[in-house]
Amino acid sequence: MKTLKVKDIKGNLNEEVKLCGWVRNYRKASSKLRFVIFRDGSGELQCVAFKPDMGEENFEKVKQLTIETSLEIIGIPRKHPKFDDKFEFHLKDINIINSAIDYPIGKKEHGPDFLLSQRHLWLRSRKQNAIMKIRHTVYFAICEYLNNNGFYRFDSPILTPNASEGTTTLFKVPYFDLGSAFLSQSGQLYLEAGIMSLGRVYDFGPVFRAEKSKTRKHLTEFWMMDAEAAFVEYEENMQIQEELIRFVICTVIEKNKLELELLERDVEKLKKADSPFVRMTHKEVIDLLKSKGVDIDYNDDFGAPEEEKITENSDVPIFVEKWPKEIKSFYMKRDPENPDLVLGADLIAPEEFGEIIGGSQREDNYDILHNRIKSEGYDLKDYQWFLDLRKYGSVPHSGFGVGFERLVQWMSGIRHIREVIPFPRMINRINP
Amino acid sequence: MKTLKVKDIKGNLNEEVKLCGWVRNYRKASSKLRFVIFRDGSGELQCVAFKPDMGEENFEKVKQLTIETSLEIIGIPRKHPKFDDKFEFHLKDINIINSAIDYPIGKKEHGPDFLLSQRHLWLRSRKQNAIMKIRHTVYFAICEYLNNNGFYRFDSPILTPNASEGTTTLFKVPYFDLGSAFLSQSGQLYLEAGIMSLGRVYDFGPVFRAEKSKTRKHLTEFWMMDAEAAFVEYEENMQIQEELIRFVICTVIEKNKLELELLERDVEKLKKADSPFVRMTHKEVIDLLKSKGVDIDYNDDFGAPEEEKITENSDVPIFVEKWPKEIKSFYMKRDPENPDLVLGADLIAPEEFGEIIGGSQREDNYDILHNRIKSEGYDLKDYQWFLDLRKYGSVPHSGFGVGFERLVQWMSGIRHIREVIPFPRMINRINP
């Protein structure tokens, strides 16, 4: 007798097989008929327990099942009488592996704090399971696009010495006799060394922000994909970002039909976002916000409420480009047409999901960068290696960073960032 | 005129094209003839600068080239007169982007400390470039095998609360009002929660070990792939590991022919390792080591010198299995045939590359695991969530962790672990 996964049922109909998994739920229809929803990680299956088919003894075992009990099921998978793409499993016997008594997550509403404390169990819920599968798809869609476009994976370090940009949002780690290290907030500077060897590189790892924010948009530990490319300038940098995001959208729609349905994600909205992205300058956006009554100035950055307003009438993401130099990083190249602006753009997702990418062309002139580091008050010796990249064969180059969890949120339609990462870390939570 | 990458030359012979990159090296053949080795990250190209073809003025520019100068080259790629799979680029003109003056890494021998201080430049060398490309291949070969075998990516947290296993080799991070967090050494325990939702999961991220070791095998920050699978027992766990490693070997041989050649890797040795792996019990290994004159006892673990001896006469990796329970972790399942042993195995690579995998079946019985945690002296409340996994639908399950850098070392034949990660972190180094 074959042992199968739920996902392989389709090719093994009408023969006796075995599956291993858990009880998602069960229902008594009559004294002779019960239904069991079985799950095994690869999918779910409705099982029919009919006493005359199973016999008295085996049917008694089915009556003992509880939610989340682990078991083997033995029986015959058949086509669902009504739906062509669904299947029913006609039980012949079951073997209980471990009975779950009083599984703590029930059907009643639980508060977020309770669920987060039970994260190790909460992950089993239909919704959390679907989100994790979409997360997997988004991760590899990003990698696939980059690998197919000449980018090499290049892992930036997490433990970094460089803290002269300001340490208020950095986690500090005592490091042997060398004093302190800091947990990385972005691998970008290291990627700029990588492109000089490999042409195009990316990292995709955890980054850390010791921010005292408690909003539904903040984690202290989250995943970021930073990409960097030699000989790519401002315009092409945005083209790469747009192609990447549209590739992710199409891949999720193709591979996660079931999960999007279960999450009641409006797929039409995702499909609409797969069209040319809109571009607005920072100044145009400020004008737009002012026209909507927002109290904001031409040198201001945006918070979440502003980001939501920017895309509220757009089906597609919006690039906000050419920011005032004062509110962007020292390494961004200045706009040759207006030296008060930088050649940088942030990408804001529609449907109130906020900023998902920040990118720019990088300053590649040694003297300009040197002076800028000095005038920012940073310690030049911390940046000497970074300046070396402008000394020995400097080239025009650009890059961008994708907030992975933000992108997963948007794809899956989940409002709280804490649900799109297996074990969220927040200012008040590092457990379990 | 097309702008190409070196890797696309093959399909664009005999037409005038442009490429952007760097000078790897150059050579004067005569007053009228020079050769320039050009590189762009995607590959290398020999350029021929012949004064009568280029004209006086353009040839003068070629004479100014220095190592690592960035430039555009314009000319015609042609088949190499002697080698069918090689190409020559006949220069018509060049545009220097940024001259590199006195590039610090030359042809003379540099000490490791100097090279590590120049890591941001050292990465450009032929050898380091080749290693990074092999690292990329190994990373995605691992992911491809797992994705094709029902595993979902499931990112374990890096900031973890759990320190009762002992904190001597853990990096400690002050964490807001919650006291301290610790940087993860392995995501395994979290993966065990993941399998109860997704069936099979893996993480692949940085892990940290604050070990005061200065050997060529130690990093404080390195990458680990942990995999975990429900309903997989001891024997199948080893089969998965063997299939995975053999898939990686075949993929590297297929995709990195050029790089392996450049590194002078003995590919025949890699090919030979793609055969059924050997299995020995821990006891058999101790007997073997004793027979080789090693002073070792039946309850001892191995260090690097012992690992090298274990595989010195083997072409294939060796699973060392069934270890004494005293020297392995509390979560490993005991051997039903001998309760003093655990159902765990370490995989030792040939050619002195040492341990690359540690794995085991996990204890799935609540009471046994509960008592073991207690008797180890750990705090039960730290492990309650982990025990919950044995309370609500526990299932037999197994997993393993691959030391990514060790595997890259073996594939590329590199003796020092510091060369197989972009920016190595060691006890005495967090710069650059």
mmCIF file of C-alpha atoms in Angstrom, chain A residues 5 7 20-22 39-42 68-71 97-104 118 120-121 123-125 128-129 132-133 135-136 139-140 143 147 150-161 171-178 180-181 183 190 193-200 202 204-206 208-212 220-221 223 230-231 384-386 388-396 404 421-423 425-432, chain B residues 5 7 20-22 39-42 68-71 97-104 118 120-121 123-125 128-129 132-133 135-136 139-140 143 147 150-161 171-178 180-181 183 190 193-200 202 204-206 208-212 220-221 223 230-231 384-386 388-396 404 421-423 425-432:
data_model
loop_
_atom_site.group_PDB
_atom_site.id
_atom_site.type_symbol
_atom_site.label_atom_id
_atom_site.label_comp_id
_atom_site.label_asym_id
_atom_site.label_seq_id
_atom_site.Cartn_x
_atom_site.Cartn_y
_atom_site.Cartn_z
ATOM 1 C CA LYS A 5 0.828 13.212 0.467
ATOM 2 C CA LYS A 7 -0.983 16.911 -3.017
ATOM 3 C CA CYS A 20 -0.038 10.720 7.636
ATOM 4 C CA GLY A 21 -1.101 14.036 9.153
ATOM 5 C CA TRP A 22 -3.397 15.817 11.541
ATOM 6 C CA ARG A 39 -4.271 17.978 6.706
ATOM 7 C CA ASP A 40 -0.642 17.027 6.147
ATOM 8 C CA GLY A 41 1.139 20.284 5.257
ATOM 9 C CA SER A 42 0.886 19.632 1.533
ATOM 10 C CA GLU A 68 -4.947 18.484 15.991
ATOM 11 C CA THR A 69 -4.684 14.799 16.810
ATOM 12 C CA SER A 70 -2.000 13.208 14.635
ATOM 13 C CA LEU A 71 -2.912 10.048 12.755
ATOM 14 C CA ILE A 97 -0.486 8.573 16.635
ATOM 15 C CA ASN A 98 -0.937 11.180 19.383
ATOM 16 C CA SER A 99 -4.241 12.496 20.711
ATOM 17 C CA ALA A 100 -4.365 16.261 21.201
ATOM 18 C CA ILE A 101 -6.383 17.083 24.311
ATOM 19 C CA ASP A 102 -7.807 20.596 24.700
ATOM 20 C CA TYR A 103 -5.915 22.215 21.848
ATOM 21 C CA PRO A 104 -5.709 25.815 23.052
ATOM 22 C CA GLN A 118 0.881 30.532 20.958
ATOM 23 C CA HIS A 120 4.215 27.798 17.635
ATOM 24 C CA LEU A 121 0.645 26.415 17.381
ATOM 25 C CA LEU A 123 1.089 28.666 12.604
ATOM 26 C CA ARG A 124 -1.026 25.543 12.001
ATOM 27 C CA SER A 125 -4.177 27.547 11.267
ATOM 28 C CA GLN A 128 -1.220 31.244 8.778
ATOM 29 C CA ASN A 129 -0.373 28.171 6.719
ATOM 30 C CA MET A 132 3.684 30.993 4.923
ATOM 31 C CA LYS A 133 3.190 29.321 1.540
ATOM 32 C CA ARG A 135 5.961 33.886 1.685
ATOM 33 C CA HIS A 136 7.838 30.921 0.211
ATOM 34 C CA TYR A 139 11.018 34.591 -1.715
ATOM 35 C CA PHE A 140 11.823 32.369 -4.668
ATOM 36 C CA CYS A 143 15.501 34.999 -6.441
ATOM 37 C CA ASN A 147 19.201 34.891 -11.017
ATOM 38 C CA GLY A 150 22.635 38.219 -14.117
ATOM 39 C CA PHE A 151 22.599 38.830 -10.356
ATOM 40 C CA TYR A 152 24.684 36.658 -8.026
ATOM 41 C CA ARG A 153 23.700 36.032 -4.448
ATOM 42 C CA PHE A 154 26.307 37.691 -2.213
ATOM 43 C CA ASP A 155 25.627 37.487 1.525
ATOM 44 C CA SER A 156 26.380 40.725 3.341
ATOM 45 C CA PRO A 157 27.571 40.417 6.925
ATOM 46 C CA ILE A 158 25.150 40.875 9.831
ATOM 47 C CA LEU A 159 27.772 41.826 12.404
ATOM 48 C CA THR A 160 29.090 45.191 11.277
ATOM 49 C CA PRO A 161 31.559 47.620 12.803
ATOM 50 C CA PHE A 171 21.268 46.666 18.194
ATOM 51 C CA LYS A 172 24.673 46.584 19.836
ATOM 52 C CA VAL A 173 26.568 43.335 20.472
ATOM 53 C CA PRO A 174 29.665 43.030 22.680
ATOM 54 C CA TYR A 175 32.371 41.538 20.436
ATOM 55 C CA PHE A 176 35.392 39.977 22.157
ATOM 56 C CA ASP A 177 38.319 42.393 22.482
ATOM 57 C CA LEU A 178 37.145 44.519 19.562
ATOM 58 C CA SER A 180 31.106 46.318 19.949
ATOM 59 C CA ALA A 181 29.537 45.127 16.750
ATOM 60 C CA LEU A 183 23.454 44.206 13.769
ATOM 61 C CA TYR A 190 28.911 45.644 1.107
ATOM 62 C CA ALA A 193 32.052 46.023 -3.151
ATOM 63 C CA GLY A 194 30.452 42.869 -4.576
ATOM 64 C CA ILE A 195 29.473 44.422 -7.917
ATOM 65 C CA MET A 196 33.093 45.346 -8.616
ATOM 66 C CA SER A 197 33.791 41.608 -8.723
ATOM 67 C CA LEU A 198 30.534 40.064 -9.933
ATOM 68 C CA GLY A 199 28.818 42.895 -11.838
ATOM 69 C CA ARG A 200 25.396 42.396 -10.267
ATOM 70 C CA TYR A 202 22.084 40.783 -4.119
ATOM 71 C CA PHE A 204 18.584 38.448 1.109
ATOM 72 C CA GLY A 205 18.780 38.106 4.837
ATOM 73 C CA PRO A 206 17.573 39.344 8.178
ATOM 74 C CA PHE A 208 17.513 44.609 12.466
ATOM 75 C CA ARG A 209 16.062 47.877 13.655
ATOM 76 C CA ALA A 210 15.933 48.753 17.352
ATOM 77 C CA GLU A 211 13.037 51.117 16.840
ATOM 78 C CA LYS A 212 10.646 51.832 19.669
ATOM 79 C CA THR A 220 12.672 44.642 15.093
ATOM 80 C CA GLU A 221 13.890 41.731 12.939
ATOM 81 C CA TRP A 223 14.044 40.271 5.962
ATOM 82 C CA ALA A 230 27.344 48.045 -11.913
ATOM 83 C CA PHE A 231 26.729 50.168 -15.002
ATOM 84 C CA GLN A 384 37.751 54.358 3.818
ATOM 85 C CA TRP A 385 37.014 50.942 2.342
ATOM 86 C CA PHE A 386 33.765 52.295 0.879
ATOM 87 C CA ASP A 388 38.222 52.805 -2.079
ATOM 88 C CA LEU A 389 35.451 51.565 -4.371
ATOM 89 C CA ARG A 390 35.486 55.074 -5.924
ATOM 90 C CA LYS A 391 39.274 55.115 -6.121
ATOM 91 C CA TYR A 392 40.016 51.904 -7.977
ATOM 92 C CA GLY A 393 37.892 51.604 -11.096
ATOM 93 C CA SER A 394 34.748 53.418 -9.940
ATOM 94 C CA VAL A 395 31.710 52.881 -12.183
ATOM 95 C CA PRO A 396 28.177 54.286 -12.348
ATOM 96 C CA PHE A 404 10.324 41.405 2.063
ATOM 97 C CA ILE A 421 6.948 36.098 9.405
ATOM 98 C CA PRO A 422 7.179 32.775 11.263
ATOM 99 C CA PHE A 423 8.242 34.149 14.663
ATOM 100 C CA ARG A 425 10.108 40.017 16.983
ATOM 101 C CA MET A 426 8.735 43.281 18.314
ATOM 102 C CA ILE A 427 9.721 45.760 20.971
ATOM 103 C CA ASN A 428 7.714 43.829 23.558
ATOM 104 C CA ARG A 429 8.104 40.283 22.237
ATOM 105 C CA ILE A 430 10.931 37.791 21.696
ATOM 106 C CA ASN A 431 8.898 34.713 22.738
ATOM 107 C CA PRO A 432 8.440 31.933 21.828
ATOM 108 C CA LYS B 5 28.114 41.289 -21.260
ATOM 109 C CA LYS B 7 28.837 35.941 -21.239
ATOM 110 C CA CYS B 20 31.639 47.897 -19.764
ATOM 111 C CA GLY B 21 33.979 46.578 -17.114
ATOM 112 C CA TRP B 22 37.465 46.584 -15.674
ATOM 113 C CA ARG B 39 36.435 41.492 -17.016
ATOM 114 C CA ASP B 40 32.865 42.534 -16.297
ATOM 115 C CA GLY B 41 31.618 40.155 -13.603
ATOM 116 C CA SER B 42 29.962 37.844 -16.092
ATOM 117 C CA GLU B 68 41.456 47.686 -12.191
ATOM 118 C CA THR B 69 40.818 50.773 -14.302
ATOM 119 C CA SER B 70 37.142 50.846 -15.314
ATOM 120 C CA LEU B 71 36.355 51.392 -18.955
ATOM 121 C CA ILE B 97 35.764 55.685 -16.893
ATOM 122 C CA ASN B 98 38.003 55.825 -13.831
ATOM 123 C CA SER B 99 41.739 55.191 -13.733
ATOM 124 C CA ALA B 100 42.914 53.042 -10.850
ATOM 125 C CA ILE B 101 46.260 54.304 -9.594
ATOM 126 C CA ASP B 102 48.448 51.940 -7.541
ATOM 127 C CA TYR B 103 45.858 49.252 -6.960
ATOM 128 C CA PRO B 104 47.046 47.780 -3.661
ATOM 129 C CA GLN B 118 41.465 44.636 1.724
ATOM 130 C CA HIS B 120 36.441 44.794 -0.410
ATOM 131 C CA LEU B 121 39.087 44.722 -3.179
ATOM 132 C CA LEU B 123 36.958 39.910 -3.810
ATOM 133 C CA ARG B 124 37.804 41.056 -7.350
ATOM 134 C CA SER B 125 40.601 38.518 -7.768
ATOM 135 C CA GLN B 128 37.723 34.950 -5.010
ATOM 136 C CA ASN B 129 35.356 35.686 -7.881
ATOM 137 C CA MET B 132 31.668 33.443 -4.891
ATOM 138 C CA LYS B 133 30.126 31.997 -8.055
ATOM 139 C CA ARG B 135 28.843 29.709 -3.403
ATOM 140 C CA HIS B 136 25.892 31.027 -5.417
ATOM 141 C CA TYR B 139 23.074 27.924 -2.277
ATOM 142 C CA PHE B 140 20.514 27.457 -5.018
ATOM 143 C CA CYS B 143 17.129 25.257 -2.321
ATOM 144 C CA ASN B 147 11.805 22.855 -3.019
ATOM 145 C CA GLY B 150 8.151 19.196 -0.595
ATOM 146 C CA PHE B 151 10.085 21.495 1.749
ATOM 147 C CA TYR B 152 8.906 25.057 2.351
ATOM 148 C CA ARG B 153 11.283 27.827 3.287
ATOM 149 C CA PHE B 154 10.477 28.920 6.844
ATOM 150 C CA ASP B 155 12.753 31.603 8.295
ATOM 151 C CA SER B 156 13.668 30.938 11.904
ATOM 152 C CA PRO B 157 14.259 33.978 14.103
ATOM 153 C CA ILE B 158 17.783 35.235 14.780
ATOM 154 C CA LEU B 159 16.949 37.046 18.021
ATOM 155 C CA THR B 160 16.053 34.308 20.475
ATOM 156 C CA PRO B 161 15.205 34.325 24.161
ATOM 157 C CA PHE B 171 26.306 36.579 21.428
ATOM 158 C CA LYS B 172 24.139 38.592 23.821
ATOM 159 C CA VAL B 173 22.098 41.602 22.677
ATOM 160 C CA PRO B 174 20.408 44.085 25.047
ATOM 161 C CA TYR B 175 16.718 44.029 24.084
ATOM 162 C CA PHE B 176 14.570 46.972 25.254
ATOM 163 C CA ASP B 177 12.757 46.263 28.534
ATOM 164 C CA LEU B 178 12.881 42.494 28.012
ATOM 165 C CA SER B 180 18.623 40.255 26.675
ATOM 166 C CA ALA B 181 18.204 38.389 23.444
ATOM 167 C CA LEU B 183 21.816 35.505 18.406
ATOM 168 C CA TYR B 190 11.548 26.648 15.497
ATOM 169 C CA ALA B 193 6.960 24.029 15.044
ATOM 170 C CA GLY B 194 6.953 24.735 11.302
ATOM 171 C CA ILE B 195 6.593 21.080 10.240
ATOM 172 C CA MET B 196 3.363 20.777 12.224
ATOM 173 C CA SER B 197 1.878 23.315 9.815
ATOM 174 C CA LEU B 198 3.766 22.734 6.566
ATOM 175 C CA GLY B 199 4.966 19.132 6.807
ATOM 176 C CA ARG B 200 8.527 19.831 5.664
ATOM 177 C CA TYR B 202 13.879 24.585 6.107
ATOM 178 C CA PHE B 204 18.785 29.105 5.479
ATOM 179 C CA GLY B 205 20.284 32.056 7.236
ATOM 180 C CA PRO B 206 23.165 33.380 9.292
ATOM 181 C CA PHE B 208 26.385 32.988 15.254
ATOM 182 C CA ARG B 209 28.910 31.356 17.541
ATOM 183 C CA ALA B 210 30.935 33.414 19.998
ATOM 184 C CA GLU B 211 33.694 30.843 20.098
ATOM 185 C CA LYS B 212 37.227 31.882 20.941
ATOM 186 C CA THR B 220 31.750 33.767 14.359
ATOM 187 C CA GLU B 221 29.065 34.402 11.730
ATOM 188 C CA TRP B 223 25.348 30.385 7.158
ATOM 189 C CA ALA B 230 7.353 15.353 9.782
ATOM 190 C CA PHE B 231 6.890 11.577 9.442
ATOM 191 C CA GLN B 384 7.209 24.804 27.282
ATOM 192 C CA TRP B 385 6.386 25.838 23.726
ATOM 193 C CA PHE B 386 8.787 23.175 22.430
ATOM 194 C CA ASP B 388 3.705 21.697 23.351
ATOM 195 C CA LEU B 389 4.721 20.251 19.991
ATOM 196 C CA ARG B 390 4.752 16.829 21.721
ATOM 197 C CA LYS B 391 1.424 17.492 23.424
ATOM 198 C CA TYR B 392 -0.810 18.420 20.513
ATOM 199 C CA GLY B 393 -0.498 15.915 17.698
ATOM 200 C CA SER B 394 3.122 14.866 18.118
ATOM 201 C CA VAL B 395 4.561 12.936 15.172
ATOM 202 C CA PRO B 396 7.815 11.125 14.436
ATOM 203 C CA PHE B 404 26.964 26.022 4.234
ATOM 204 C CA ILE B 421 32.094 34.035 2.618
ATOM 205 C CA PRO B 422 32.041 37.608 1.286
ATOM 206 C CA PHE B 423 33.021 39.373 4.523
ATOM 207 C CA ARG B 425 33.823 37.595 10.800
ATOM 208 C CA MET B 426 36.322 36.104 13.208
ATOM 209 C CA ILE B 427 37.282 36.597 16.805
ATOM 210 C CA ASN B 428 39.787 39.292 15.818
ATOM 211 C CA ARG B 429 38.034 40.752 12.776
ATOM 212 C CA ILE B 430 34.814 42.640 12.015
ATOM 213 C CA ASN B 431 36.366 44.960 9.404
ATOM 214 C CA PRO B 432 35.680 46.007 6.715
#
